Amino acid sequence: MKKKICILGSTGSIGKTTLEIISKNKKDFDVVLLSGNNNVKLLITQAKKFKPKYIYSNNFYFKEKLRIFCKNNNINLIDDIILLKKIKFDITVAAISGIAGLIPTINIIKFSKKILIANKESIICGWKFILKELKKYRCHFTPIDSEHFSIHNLIKNNNINTVKHIYLTASGGPFFNKKVNLSKVTPSQAAKHPNWKMGKKISIDSANLMNKVLEVIEASLIFNLPFNKFKIIIHPQSLIHAVIEFKNGLSSMLYHYNDMKIPIANSLYNNFNNYKNNDHEFLSQNQLTFIKTNSKRNPSLKILKFKNVLNQKGFILINALNEILVQKFLQNKITFSDITNKLLGILNTKIVKNYLKNHQIRHINDVFKVYNFSRSIVN
């Protein structure tokens, strides 16, 4: 029987990769829902090919165009997840980028048997609310970012208490071991990731290791482990995605080629034997190297030492401020170096310390209040 698939963010990098896998395995999957926001042309192209029952989009400017297309193709157009009729997706891929993915991710859980989440902002900012829904609706969760997918697979047959350290690997970005004036780096240069094909924002986060800071926060939430269990190391080949050091002296690591099809396909199938990827040879690199990180070269790592912000409110604040500052960099309003320097400076201000002390995250709306606060303090 075909698995019923829902893809939130089908026009983004993860969504397109998922559909590429499905297109080669149509006998196994039935795409029931696709969603997109700005790239309506691609969304319509995808819908013509996969013929979903639903299209989810809340972009006002393209609503009429989508309405006409859906009417002519017998597709239900919805602008809110809660408008879904009684349905249960076998698998939902939650890949809407940024904080915009949080509410749809939370709302889709009750319609899903299993959810694959690639949106770190949703986990960092709303894990408390996501976890509540997962438990309530008995929805199975699998992270599909390569690092968290690797950790998930390495520890699933081990007692979490046997873990001594977890190492998250970073490529080092496009400027690793290069003499570059980081204050003069352009957005296009910063977005050129050496090994992965990713969106601009996440590529820039990778260039200054902010991505690893966010991944440590994400991993600490998903696996319910303290920050002192995690370490970040440079691994330029991007073939080992996580290393688990156990208390008994043994260590395990997960190797796979830097291709997101691998974690996504394995998560879609639940049976590693079903997905055959013969494109890449094992150990195609001459060597695998691991190098200690340097907070002098990558000051973003200092954030993990700011104890006053390493809490639920602080996680949201860190994520929001970084998102805002990266956008300013992409608009050429600040320099590449300013992203981290301004972030560190803001986290040290009295206004932030008072805000974190006097505000609580009790409702999902409180998450967005932190975002509004963040915008108000970024110059």
Coordinates of N, CA and C in Angstrom, one line a residue, residues 41-251:
K41 N 4.8 29.4 -9.1 CA 5.1 28.7 -10.4 C 5.5 27.3 -10.3
L42 N 6.5 27.1 -9.3 CA 7.0 25.8 -9.1 C 6.0 24.9 -8.4
L43 N 5.2 25.5 -7.5 CA 4.2 24.8 -6.7 C 3.2 24.2 -7.7
I44 N 2.8 25.0 -8.7 CA 1.8 24.5 -9.7 C 2.4 23.4 -10.6
T45 N 3.7 23.6 -10.9 CA 4.4 22.5 -11.7 C 4.4 21.2 -10.9
Q46 N 4.7 21.3 -9.6 CA 4.8 20.1 -8.8 C 3.4 19.5 -8.7
A47 N 2.4 20.3 -8.6 CA 1.0 19.8 -8.4 C 0.5 19.1 -9.7
K48 N 0.9 19.6 -10.9 CA 0.6 19.0 -12.1 C 1.2 17.6 -12.2
K49 N 2.4 17.4 -11.7 CA 3.1 16.2 -11.8 C 2.6 15.2 -10.7
F50 N 2.4 15.6 -9.5 CA 2.1 14.7 -8.4 C 0.6 14.6 -8.1
K51 N -0.2 15.5 -8.6 CA -1.6 15.5 -8.4 C -2.1 15.3 -7.0
P52 N -1.8 16.2 -6.1 CA -2.2 16.1 -4.7 C -3.7 16.4 -4.5
K53 N -4.2 15.9 -3.4 CA -5.6 16.2 -3.1 C -5.7 17.6 -2.6
Y54 N -4.6 18.1 -1.9 CA -4.6 19.4 -1.2 C -3.4 20.2 -1.7
I55 N -3.6 21.5 -1.8 CA -2.5 22.5 -1.8 C -2.7 23.5 -0.6
Y56 N -1.7 23.7 0.1 CA -1.7 24.6 1.3 C -0.9 25.8 1.0
S57 N -1.4 27.0 1.0 CA -0.7 28.2 0.8 C -1.5 29.4 1.4
N58 N -0.8 30.2 2.1 CA -1.5 31.4 2.6 C -0.9 32.7 2.1
N59 N -0.4 32.6 0.8 CA 0.1 33.8 0.2 C -1.0 34.5 -0.5
F60 N -1.4 35.7 0.0 CA -2.6 36.4 -0.4 C -2.4 36.8 -1.9
Y61 N -1.2 37.2 -2.3 CA -1.0 37.7 -3.7 C -1.2 36.7 -4.8
F62 N -1.0 35.4 -4.4 CA -1.2 34.4 -5.4 C -2.5 33.5 -5.2
K63 N -3.3 34.0 -4.3 CA -4.5 33.2 -3.9 C -5.4 32.9 -5.1
E64 N -5.7 34.0 -5.9 CA -6.6 33.8 -7.0 C -6.0 32.9 -8.1
K65 N -4.7 33.1 -8.4 CA -4.1 32.2 -9.4 C -4.2 30.7 -8.9
L66 N -3.9 30.5 -7.7 CA -4.0 29.1 -7.1 C -5.4 28.6 -7.1
R67 N -6.3 29.5 -6.8 CA -7.7 29.1 -6.7 C -8.2 28.6 -8.0
I68 N -7.9 29.3 -9.1 CA -8.3 29.0 -10.4 C -7.6 27.6 -10.9
F69 N -6.3 27.5 -10.6 CA -5.6 26.3 -10.9 C -6.2 25.1 -10.2
C70 N -6.5 25.2 -8.9 CA -7.0 24.1 -8.1 C -8.4 23.7 -8.5
K71 N -9.2 24.7 -8.9 CA -10.6 24.5 -9.3 C -10.6 23.7 -10.6
N72 N -9.7 24.0 -11.5 CA -9.6 23.4 -12.8 C -9.0 22.0 -12.7
N73 N -8.3 21.7 -11.6 CA -7.6 20.4 -11.5 C -8.1 19.6 -10.3
N74 N -9.3 19.9 -9.8 CA -10.0 19.2 -8.8 C -9.1 19.0 -7.5
I75 N -8.4 20.1 -7.1 CA -7.6 20.1 -5.9 C -8.2 21.0 -4.9
N76 N -8.1 20.7 -3.6 CA -8.6 21.5 -2.6 C -7.6 22.5 -2.1
L77 N -7.9 23.8 -2.2 CA -6.9 24.8 -1.8 C -7.3 25.3 -0.4
I78 N -6.3 25.2 0.5 CA -6.5 25.6 1.9 C -5.5 26.6 2.3
D79 N -5.8 27.6 3.2 CA -4.9 28.5 3.7 C -4.6 28.4 5.2
D80 N -5.1 27.3 5.7 CA -4.8 27.0 7.1 C -4.9 25.4 7.3
I81 N -3.9 24.9 8.0 CA -3.8 23.4 8.2 C -5.1 22.9 8.9
I82 N -5.7 23.7 9.8 CA -6.8 23.2 10.5 C -8.1 23.0 9.7
L83 N -8.0 23.5 8.4 CA -9.1 23.3 7.5 C -9.1 21.9 6.8
L84 N -8.1 21.1 7.1 CA -8.0 19.8 6.5 C -9.2 18.9 7.0
K85 N -9.7 18.1 6.1 CA -10.8 17.2 6.5 C -10.2 16.0 7.3
K86 N -11.0 15.1 7.7 CA -10.5 13.9 8.4 C -9.5 13.2 7.5
I87 N -8.2 13.1 7.9 CA -7.2 12.5 7.1 C -6.0 12.1 8.0
K88 N -5.3 11.1 7.6 CA -4.1 10.8 8.4 C -3.0 10.5 7.4
F89 N -2.0 11.4 7.4 CA -0.8 11.2 6.5 C 0.1 10.1 7.2
D90 N 0.6 9.2 6.4 CA 1.6 8.3 6.9 C 2.9 9.0 7.3
I91 N 3.3 9.9 6.4 CA 4.5 10.7 6.7 C 4.3 12.2 6.3
T92 N 4.6 13.1 7.2 CA 4.7 14.5 6.8 C 6.1 15.0 6.9
V93 N 6.5 15.7 5.9 CA 7.9 16.3 5.8 C 7.7 17.8 6.1
A94 N 8.1 18.2 7.3 CA 8.0 19.6 7.7 C 9.2 20.4 7.3
A95 N 9.2 21.2 6.2 CA 10.4 21.8 5.7 C 10.2 23.3 5.3
I96 N 9.1 23.9 5.9 CA 8.9 25.3 5.7 C 10.1 26.1 6.4
S97 N 10.7 26.9 5.7 CA 11.9 27.6 6.3 C 11.5 28.7 7.3
G98 N 12.4 28.9 8.2 CA 12.3 30.0 9.2 C 11.1 29.8 10.2
I99 N 10.9 30.8 11.0 CA 9.9 30.8 12.0 C 8.5 30.6 11.4
A100 N 8.3 30.8 10.1 CA 7.0 30.6 9.4 C 6.6 29.2 9.5
G101 N 7.5 28.3 9.7 CA 7.2 26.9 9.7 C 6.7 26.4 11.0
L102 N 6.7 27.2 12.1 CA 6.4 26.7 13.4 C 4.9 26.3 13.6
I103 N 4.0 27.2 13.3 CA 2.6 27.0 13.4 C 2.1 25.8 12.5
P104 N 2.4 25.8 11.2 CA 2.0 24.7 10.4 C 2.6 23.3 10.9
T105 N 3.8 23.3 11.4 CA 4.4 22.1 11.9 C 3.6 21.6 13.1
I106 N 3.3 22.5 14.0 CA 2.5 22.1 15.2 C 1.1 21.6 14.8
N107 N 0.5 22.3 13.8 CA -0.9 22.0 13.5 C -1.0 20.7 12.6
I108 N 0.0 20.3 11.9 CA 0.0 19.1 11.1 C 0.1 17.8 11.8
I109 N 0.7 17.9 13.0 CA 1.0 16.7 13.8 C -0.2 15.8 14.0
K110 N -1.4 16.4 14.4 CA -2.5 15.6 14.6 C -3.1 14.9 13.4
F111 N -2.6 15.3 12.2 CA -3.0 14.6 11.0 C -1.9 13.6 10.5
S112 N -0.9 13.4 11.3 CA 0.3 12.6 10.8 C 0.6 11.5 11.7
K113 N 0.9 10.3 11.1 CA 1.4 9.2 11.9 C 2.9 9.4 12.2
K114 N 3.6 10.0 11.3 CA 5.1 10.2 11.5 C 5.4 11.6 10.8
I115 N 6.3 12.3 11.5 CA 6.7 13.6 11.0 C 8.2 13.7 10.9
L116 N 8.7 14.1 9.8 CA 10.1 14.4 9.6 C 10.4 15.9 9.5
I117 N 11.1 16.4 10.5 CA 11.3 17.8 10.6 C 12.7 18.2 10.2
A118 N 12.8 19.2 9.3 CA 14.0 19.7 8.8 C 14.1 21.2 9.1
N119 N 13.2 21.7 9.8 CA 13.1 23.1 10.2 C 13.6 23.3 11.6
K120 N 14.9 23.8 11.7 CA 15.5 23.9 13.1 C 14.8 25.0 13.8
E121 N 14.4 26.1 13.1 CA 13.7 27.2 13.8 C 12.5 26.7 14.6
S122 N 11.7 25.8 14.0 CA 10.5 25.3 14.7 C 10.9 24.6 16.0
I123 N 12.0 23.8 15.9 CA 12.4 23.0 17.1 C 13.0 23.9 18.1
I124 N 13.9 24.8 17.7 CA 14.5 25.7 18.7 C 13.5 26.6 19.4
C125 N 12.6 27.1 18.6 CA 11.6 28.1 19.2 C 10.4 27.4 19.8
G126 N 10.0 26.2 19.3 CA 8.7 25.7 19.8 C 8.7 24.2 20.2
W127 N 9.9 23.7 20.5 CA 10.0 22.3 20.9 C 9.0 21.9 22.0
K128 N 8.8 22.7 22.9 CA 7.9 22.5 24.1 C 6.5 22.2 23.5
F129 N 6.1 23.0 22.5 CA 4.7 22.8 22.0 C 4.6 21.7 21.0
I130 N 5.7 21.5 20.2 CA 5.8 20.3 19.3 C 5.7 19.0 20.1
L131 N 6.5 18.9 21.1 CA 6.6 17.7 21.9 C 5.2 17.4 22.5
K132 N 4.5 18.4 23.0 CA 3.2 18.2 23.6 C 2.3 17.6 22.5
E133 N 2.3 18.0 21.3 CA 1.4 17.5 20.3 C 1.9 16.1 19.8
L134 N 3.2 15.9 19.8 CA 3.6 14.5 19.4 C 3.1 13.5 20.4
K135 N 3.2 13.8 21.7 CA 2.7 12.9 22.7 C 1.2 12.7 22.6
K136 N 0.5 13.8 22.5 CA -1.0 13.8 22.4 C -1.5 13.0 21.3
Y137 N -0.9 13.1 20.1 CA -1.4 12.4 19.0 C -0.6 11.1 18.6
R138 N 0.3 10.8 19.5 CA 1.2 9.6 19.2 C 1.8 9.6 17.9
C139 N 2.3 10.7 17.5 CA 3.0 10.9 16.2 C 4.5 10.7 16.4
H140 N 5.1 9.8 15.6 CA 6.5 9.5 15.6 C 7.3 10.6 15.0
F141 N 8.4 11.0 15.6 CA 9.2 12.1 15.1 C 10.6 11.6 14.7
T142 N 11.1 12.1 13.6 CA 12.4 11.8 13.1 C 13.1 13.1 12.6
P143 N 14.2 13.5 13.1 CA 14.9 14.6 12.6 C 15.6 14.3 11.3
I144 N 15.6 15.1 10.3 CA 16.3 14.7 9.0 C 17.4 15.7 8.7
D145 N 17.7 16.7 9.5 CA 19.0 17.3 9.3 C 20.1 16.3 9.5
S146 N 21.1 16.3 8.7 CA 22.1 15.2 8.7 C 22.7 14.9 10.0
E147 N 23.0 16.0 10.8 CA 23.6 15.8 12.1 C 22.7 15.1 13.1
H148 N 21.4 15.6 13.2 CA 20.5 15.0 14.1 C 20.0 13.7 13.7
F149 N 19.9 13.5 12.4 CA 19.5 12.2 11.8 C 20.6 11.2 12.3
S150 N 21.9 11.6 12.2 CA 23.0 10.7 12.6 C 23.0 10.4 14.1
I151 N 22.8 11.4 14.9 CA 22.7 11.2 16.3 C 21.6 10.2 16.7
H152 N 20.4 10.5 16.0 CA 19.2 9.6 16.3 C 19.5 8.2 16.0
N153 N 20.2 7.9 14.9 CA 20.5 6.5 14.5 C 21.6 5.9 15.3
L154 N 22.6 6.7 15.8 CA 23.7 6.2 16.6 C 23.3 5.8 18.0
I155 N 22.3 6.5 18.6 CA 22.0 6.3 20.0 C 20.7 5.5 20.2
K156 N 20.0 5.2 19.1 CA 18.6 4.6 19.3 C 18.7 3.3 20.0
N157 N 19.8 2.5 19.9 CA 19.8 1.2 20.5 C 20.7 1.3 21.8
N158 N 21.0 2.5 22.2 CA 21.8 2.6 23.4 C 21.1 3.5 24.5
N159 N 21.4 3.2 25.7 CA 20.9 4.0 26.8 C 21.5 5.4 26.8
I160 N 20.7 6.4 26.8 CA 21.2 7.8 26.7 C 22.2 8.1 27.8
N161 N 22.1 7.4 28.9 CA 23.0 7.7 30.0 C 24.4 7.2 29.8
T162 N 24.6 6.4 28.7 CA 25.9 5.8 28.4 C 26.7 6.8 27.5
V163 N 26.1 7.9 27.1 CA 26.8 8.9 26.2 C 27.7 9.8 27.1
K164 N 28.9 9.9 26.7 CA 29.9 10.8 27.3 C 29.9 12.2 26.6
H165 N 30.1 12.1 25.3 CA 30.0 13.3 24.5 C 29.4 13.1 23.1
I166 N 28.9 14.1 22.5 CA 28.4 14.0 21.1 C 29.1 15.1 20.4
Y167 N 29.8 14.8 19.3 CA 30.5 15.7 18.5 C 29.7 16.0 17.2
L168 N 29.4 17.3 17.0 CA 28.7 17.7 15.7 C 29.8 18.3 14.8
T169 N 29.8 17.8 13.6 CA 30.8 18.2 12.7 C 30.4 19.4 11.8
A170 N 31.4 20.3 11.5 CA 31.1 21.4 10.6 C 32.2 21.4 9.5
S171 N 31.8 21.8 8.3 CA 32.7 21.8 7.2 C 33.8 22.9 7.4
G172 N 33.4 23.9 8.2 CA 34.3 25.1 8.3 C 33.8 26.3 7.4
G173 N 33.0 25.9 6.5 CA 32.4 27.0 5.6 C 33.4 27.4 4.5
P174 N 33.0 28.3 3.6 CA 33.9 28.7 2.5 C 35.2 29.4 2.8
F175 N 35.3 29.9 4.1 CA 36.5 30.7 4.4 C 37.4 30.0 5.3
F176 N 37.2 28.7 5.6 CA 38.0 27.9 6.5 C 39.5 27.8 5.9
N177 N 40.4 28.2 6.8 CA 41.9 28.1 6.4 C 42.2 29.0 5.3
K178 N 41.4 30.1 5.1 CA 41.7 31.1 4.0 C 41.9 32.5 4.7
K179 N 42.9 33.2 4.1 CA 43.1 34.6 4.6 C 42.1 35.5 3.9
V180 N 41.0 35.8 4.6 CA 39.9 36.6 4.1 C 39.6 37.7 5.0
N181 N 39.3 38.9 4.5 CA 38.8 40.0 5.3 C 37.3 39.8 5.5
L182 N 36.9 39.2 6.6 CA 35.5 38.9 6.8 C 34.6 40.1 6.8
S183 N 35.1 41.2 7.0 CA 34.2 42.4 7.0 C 33.9 42.9 5.6
K184 N 34.6 42.3 4.6 CA 34.4 42.7 3.2 C 33.8 41.5 2.4
V185 N 33.4 40.5 3.1 CA 32.8 39.3 2.4 C 31.4 39.7 1.9
T186 N 31.1 39.3 0.6 CA 29.8 39.6 0.0 C 28.8 38.4 0.4
P187 N 27.5 38.7 0.3 CA 26.5 37.6 0.5 C 26.7 36.4 -0.4
S188 N 27.0 36.7 -1.7 CA 27.2 35.6 -2.6 C 28.4 34.7 -2.2
Q189 N 29.5 35.4 -1.7 CA 30.7 34.6 -1.3 C 30.3 33.8 0.0
A190 N 29.6 34.4 0.9 CA 29.3 33.7 2.2 C 28.3 32.5 1.9
A191 N 27.5 32.6 0.9 CA 26.5 31.6 0.6 C 27.0 30.4 -0.2
K192 N 28.3 30.5 -0.6 CA 28.9 29.4 -1.3 C 29.4 28.3 -0.4
H193 N 28.6 27.4 0.0 CA 29.0 26.3 0.9 C 29.9 25.4 0.1
P194 N 31.0 24.9 0.7 CA 32.0 24.1 -0.1 C 31.4 22.7 -0.4
N195 N 30.5 22.1 0.4 CA 30.1 20.7 0.2 C 28.6 20.5 -0.1
W196 N 27.8 21.4 0.5 CA 26.3 21.1 0.4 C 25.6 22.1 -0.5
K197 N 24.5 21.7 -1.1 CA 23.7 22.6 -1.8 C 22.5 23.0 -0.9
M198 N 22.5 24.2 -0.4 CA 21.5 24.7 0.6 C 21.0 26.1 0.3
G199 N 20.0 26.5 1.0 CA 19.5 27.9 0.8 C 20.5 28.9 1.3
K200 N 20.3 30.2 1.0 CA 21.2 31.2 1.4 C 21.4 31.4 2.9
K201 N 20.3 31.4 3.6 CA 20.3 31.7 5.0 C 21.2 30.6 5.8
I202 N 20.9 29.4 5.5 CA 21.6 28.3 6.2 C 23.0 28.2 5.8
S203 N 23.3 28.6 4.5 CA 24.7 28.6 4.0 C 25.5 29.7 4.7
I204 N 24.9 30.8 4.9 CA 25.6 31.9 5.7 C 25.8 31.5 7.1
D205 N 24.8 30.9 7.7 CA 25.0 30.4 9.1 C 26.1 29.4 9.2
S206 N 26.3 28.6 8.1 CA 27.4 27.6 8.1 C 28.7 28.3 8.0
A207 N 28.8 29.4 7.3 CA 30.0 30.2 7.0 C 30.6 30.7 8.3
N208 N 29.8 31.1 9.3 CA 30.3 31.6 10.5 C 30.1 30.7 11.7
L209 N 29.7 29.4 11.4 CA 29.4 28.4 12.4 C 28.2 28.6 13.3
M210 N 27.4 29.7 13.0 CA 26.2 29.9 13.7 C 25.3 28.7 13.6
N211 N 25.3 28.1 12.4 CA 24.5 26.9 12.2 C 24.8 25.8 13.2
K212 N 26.1 25.7 13.6 CA 26.4 24.6 14.6 C 25.9 25.0 16.0
V213 N 26.0 26.3 16.3 CA 25.4 26.8 17.6 C 23.9 26.4 17.7
L214 N 23.2 26.7 16.6 CA 21.8 26.4 16.6 C 21.5 24.9 16.6
E215 N 22.4 24.1 16.0 CA 22.3 22.7 16.0 C 22.5 22.1 17.3
V216 N 23.4 22.7 18.1 CA 23.7 22.2 19.5 C 22.4 22.4 20.3
I217 N 21.8 23.6 20.2 CA 20.6 23.9 20.9 C 19.5 22.9 20.5
E218 N 19.4 22.7 19.2 CA 18.4 21.8 18.7 C 18.6 20.4 19.2
A219 N 19.8 19.9 19.2 CA 20.1 18.6 19.7 C 19.9 18.4 21.2
S220 N 20.2 19.5 21.9 CA 20.0 19.4 23.4 C 18.5 19.2 23.7
L221 N 17.6 19.9 22.9 CA 16.2 19.8 23.1 C 15.7 18.4 22.6
I222 N 16.0 18.0 21.4 CA 15.5 16.7 20.9 C 15.9 15.5 21.7
F223 N 17.2 15.5 22.2 CA 17.7 14.3 22.9 C 17.7 14.5 24.4
N224 N 17.2 15.7 24.8 CA 17.1 16.0 26.3 C 18.5 15.8 27.0
L225 N 19.5 16.4 26.4 CA 20.8 16.3 27.0 C 21.4 17.7 27.3
P226 N 22.2 17.8 28.3 CA 22.8 19.1 28.7 C 23.8 19.6 27.7
F227 N 24.1 20.9 27.7 CA 25.0 21.4 26.7 C 26.4 20.9 26.8
N228 N 26.8 20.6 28.0 CA 28.2 20.1 28.2 C 28.5 18.7 27.6
K229 N 27.4 18.1 27.1 CA 27.6 16.8 26.4 C 28.0 17.0 24.9
F230 N 27.9 18.3 24.4 CA 28.1 18.5 23.0 C 29.4 19.3 22.7
K231 N 30.1 18.9 21.6 CA 31.3 19.6 21.2 C 31.1 19.8 19.7
I232 N 31.7 20.8 19.2 CA 31.7 21.1 17.7 C 33.1 21.0 17.2
I233 N 33.3 20.2 16.1 CA 34.6 20.0 15.5 C 34.5 20.3 14.0
I234 N 35.6 20.7 13.4 CA 35.7 20.9 12.0 C 36.0 19.6 11.3
H235 N 35.2 19.3 10.3 CA 35.5 18.1 9.4 C 35.2 18.5 8.0
P236 N 36.3 19.0 7.3 CA 36.1 19.6 6.0 C 35.5 18.8 4.9
Q237 N 35.6 17.5 5.1 CA 35.0 16.6 4.0 C 33.5 16.4 4.1
S238 N 32.9 16.7 5.3 CA 31.5 16.6 5.5 C 30.9 15.2 5.1
L239 N 31.7 14.2 5.6 CA 31.2 12.8 5.3 C 30.8 12.1 6.7
I240 N 31.4 12.6 7.8 CA 31.0 12.1 9.1 C 30.1 13.3 9.7
H241 N 28.9 12.9 10.1 CA 28.0 14.0 10.5 C 27.8 14.1 12.0
A242 N 28.1 13.0 12.7 CA 28.1 13.1 14.2 C 29.0 11.9 14.7
V243 N 29.6 12.2 15.8 CA 30.4 11.1 16.5 C 29.9 11.0 17.9
I244 N 29.6 9.8 18.4 CA 29.1 9.6 19.7 C 30.3 8.9 20.5
E245 N 30.7 9.6 21.6 CA 31.7 9.0 22.5 C 31.0 8.5 23.7
F246 N 31.1 7.1 23.9 CA 30.4 6.5 25.0 C 31.3 6.4 26.2
K247 N 30.7 6.3 27.4 CA 31.5 6.2 28.7 C 32.4 5.0 28.8
N248 N 32.1 4.0 28.0 CA 32.9 2.7 28.1 C 34.2 2.8 27.2
G249 N 34.4 4.0 26.6 CA 35.7 4.1 25.8 C 35.5 3.9 24.3
L250 N 34.3 3.4 23.9 CA 34.0 3.2 22.5 C 33.4 4.5 21.9
S251 N 33.6 4.6 20.6 CA 32.9 5.7 19.9 C 32.3 5.2 18.6

